[in-house]
Amino acid sequence: MSLMGIEPLSLFRAISLFSGLIELVIESKEPLDDPIELAIESKEPLEDTMKLAIESKEPLEDPIELAIESKEPLEDPIELAIESKEALEDPIEPAIESKEPLEDSIELAIESKEPLEDPIELAIESKEPLEPHRTSN
């Protein structure tokens, strides 16, 4: 007789195999140590972090005192400027010496200007004679 389409012998074998697998898993499983206990046993004792920080900290010198000690004396900036400044020539004098004499600009303009013809006269001369209008009778 089959129960829901499964033979009783097949069902028994399937249950036996399944329970055997469960038993194998249980037997092969190694017991785990308590993770909290393992953490406590393997943990190395830590030194007090504050104590270590204080012991390893080198004493600091006063930053203002260090700045004063390391600061080189400064020379007077006005004195330095005067000493390093080269004597300058009078800016007007070299300009006068190097300037070439210029001719009178009005005279040059008059000499170079070509004589212009009277524009009205030019227009009259260039104008072509117009043909007389034819009147219609």
CSV table of C-alpha atoms in Angstrom, one decimal:
chain,number,residue,atom,x,y,z
A,1,MET,CA,0.0,0.0,0.0
A,2,SER,CA,1.3,3.4,-0.9
A,3,LEU,CA,0.9,6.4,1.2
A,4,MET,CA,0.4,9.5,-1.0
A,5,GLY,CA,2.3,7.8,-3.8
A,6,ILE,CA,5.3,6.8,-1.6
A,7,GLU,CA,6.1,3.2,-0.8
A,8,PRO,CA,6.5,2.5,2.9
A,9,LEU,CA,9.8,0.8,2.4
A,10,SER,CA,11.1,3.9,0.5
A,11,LEU,CA,9.8,6.2,3.2
A,12,PHE,CA,11.6,4.1,5.9
A,13,ARG,CA,14.8,4.2,4.0
A,14,ALA,CA,14.6,7.9,3.4
A,15,ILE,CA,14.0,8.5,7.2
A,16,SER,CA,16.8,6.2,8.1
A,17,LEU,CA,19.2,7.9,5.7
A,18,PHE,CA,18.1,11.3,7.0
A,19,SER,CA,18.5,10.4,10.7
A,20,GLY,CA,21.9,8.8,9.9
A,21,LEU,CA,23.0,12.1,8.3
A,22,ILE,CA,21.9,14.0,11.3
A,23,GLU,CA,23.7,11.6,13.6
A,24,LEU,CA,26.9,11.9,11.6
A,25,VAL,CA,26.7,15.7,11.7
A,26,ILE,CA,26.3,15.7,15.5
A,27,GLU,CA,29.1,13.2,16.0
A,28,SER,CA,31.6,15.0,13.8
A,29,LYS,CA,30.9,18.4,15.2
A,30,GLU,CA,33.7,19.4,17.6
A,31,PRO,CA,32.6,21.3,20.7
A,32,LEU,CA,33.3,25.0,20.4
A,33,ASP,CA,35.0,26.7,23.2
A,34,ASP,CA,33.2,29.6,24.8
A,35,PRO,CA,34.2,32.6,22.6
A,36,ILE,CA,34.1,34.9,25.7
A,37,GLU,CA,36.4,32.6,27.6
A,38,LEU,CA,38.8,32.3,24.6
A,39,ALA,CA,38.9,36.1,24.3
A,40,ILE,CA,39.7,36.5,28.0
A,41,GLU,CA,42.4,33.9,27.9
A,42,SER,CA,44.2,35.2,24.8
A,43,LYS,CA,43.9,38.8,25.7
A,44,GLU,CA,47.3,40.3,26.7
A,45,PRO,CA,47.1,42.6,29.6
A,46,LEU,CA,47.2,46.2,28.4
A,47,GLU,CA,49.1,48.9,30.1
A,48,ASP,CA,47.3,52.0,31.1
A,49,THR,CA,47.2,54.0,28.0
A,50,MET,CA,47.1,57.3,29.8
A,51,LYS,CA,50.2,56.3,31.8
A,52,LEU,CA,52.0,55.3,28.7
A,53,ALA,CA,51.2,58.6,27.0
A,54,ILE,CA,52.4,60.6,29.9
A,55,GLU,CA,55.7,58.6,30.2
A,56,SER,CA,56.5,58.8,26.5
A,57,LYS,CA,55.6,62.4,26.1
A,58,GLU,CA,58.7,64.6,25.8
A,59,PRO,CA,58.5,67.9,27.8
A,60,LEU,CA,57.7,70.8,25.5
A,61,GLU,CA,59.5,74.0,25.7
A,62,ASP,CA,57.7,77.3,25.8
A,63,PRO,CA,56.9,78.2,22.2
A,64,ILE,CA,57.2,81.9,22.9
A,65,GLU,CA,60.6,81.3,24.5
A,66,LEU,CA,61.7,79.1,21.6
A,67,ALA,CA,60.6,81.8,19.1
A,68,ILE,CA,62.6,84.5,21.0
A,69,GLU,CA,65.7,82.4,21.2
A,70,SER,CA,65.7,81.3,17.5
A,71,LYS,CA,64.8,84.7,16.1
A,72,GLU,CA,67.7,86.4,14.4
A,73,PRO,CA,68.0,90.1,15.0
A,74,LEU,CA,66.6,92.1,12.2
A,75,GLU,CA,68.4,95.0,10.6
A,76,ASP,CA,66.6,98.2,10.1
A,77,PRO,CA,64.6,97.9,6.9
A,78,ILE,CA,65.1,101.5,6.0
A,79,GLU,CA,68.9,101.2,6.5
A,80,LEU,CA,69.0,98.1,4.4
A,81,ALA,CA,67.1,99.8,1.6
A,82,ILE,CA,69.5,102.8,1.7
A,83,GLU,CA,72.5,100.5,1.6
A,84,SER,CA,71.3,98.3,-1.2
A,85,LYS,CA,69.9,101.1,-3.3
A,86,GLU,CA,72.1,102.0,-6.2
A,87,ALA,CA,72.5,105.6,-7.1
A,88,LEU,CA,69.9,106.4,-9.6
A,89,GLU,CA,70.6,108.9,-12.4
A,90,ASP,CA,68.3,111.8,-12.8
A,91,PRO,CA,65.6,110.4,-15.0
A,92,ILE,CA,65.1,113.6,-16.9
A,93,GLU,CA,68.8,114.1,-17.8
A,94,PRO,CA,69.3,110.8,-19.7
A,95,ALA,CA,66.1,111.5,-21.6
A,96,ILE,CA,67.3,114.9,-22.6
A,97,GLU,CA,70.7,113.5,-23.7
A,98,SER,CA,69.3,110.7,-25.7
A,99,LYS,CA,66.6,112.7,-27.4
A,100,GLU,CA,67.4,113.5,-31.0
A,101,PRO,CA,66.5,117.0,-32.0
A,102,LEU,CA,63.1,117.1,-33.6
A,103,GLU,CA,62.3,119.3,-36.5
A,104,ASP,CA,59.4,121.6,-36.2
A,105,SER,CA,56.4,119.3,-36.7
A,106,ILE,CA,54.4,122.0,-38.4
A,107,GLU,CA,57.1,122.8,-40.8
A,108,LEU,CA,57.5,119.1,-41.7
A,109,ALA,CA,53.8,118.8,-42.2
A,110,ILE,CA,53.7,121.7,-44.6
A,111,GLU,CA,56.7,120.4,-46.6
A,112,SER,CA,55.4,116.9,-47.0
A,113,LYS,CA,51.8,117.9,-47.8
A,114,GLU,CA,51.1,117.6,-51.4
A,115,PRO,CA,49.1,120.5,-52.8
A,116,LEU,CA,45.5,119.6,-53.0
A,117,GLU,CA,43.4,120.6,-55.9
A,118,ASP,CA,40.1,122.3,-55.3
A,119,PRO,CA,37.6,119.5,-54.8
A,120,ILE,CA,34.8,121.4,-56.6
A,121,GLU,CA,37.1,122.0,-59.6
A,122,LEU,CA,38.1,118.3,-59.6
A,123,ALA,CA,34.5,117.2,-59.6
A,124,ILE,CA,33.7,119.6,-62.5
A,125,GLU,CA,36.6,118.3,-64.5
A,126,SER,CA,35.9,114.6,-64.0
A,127,LYS,CA,32.2,114.9,-64.6
A,128,GLU,CA,31.2,113.5,-68.0
A,129,PRO,CA,28.9,115.6,-70.0
A,130,LEU,CA,25.3,114.4,-69.8
A,131,GLU,CA,23.4,113.8,-72.9
A,132,PRO,CA,20.7,116.3,-73.5
A,133,HIS,CA,17.2,115.2,-72.6
A,134,ARG,CA,14.9,114.4,-75.4
A,135,THR,CA,11.7,116.1,-75.2
A,136,SER,CA,8.7,114.4,-76.6
A,137,ASN,CA,6.5,116.3,-78.9
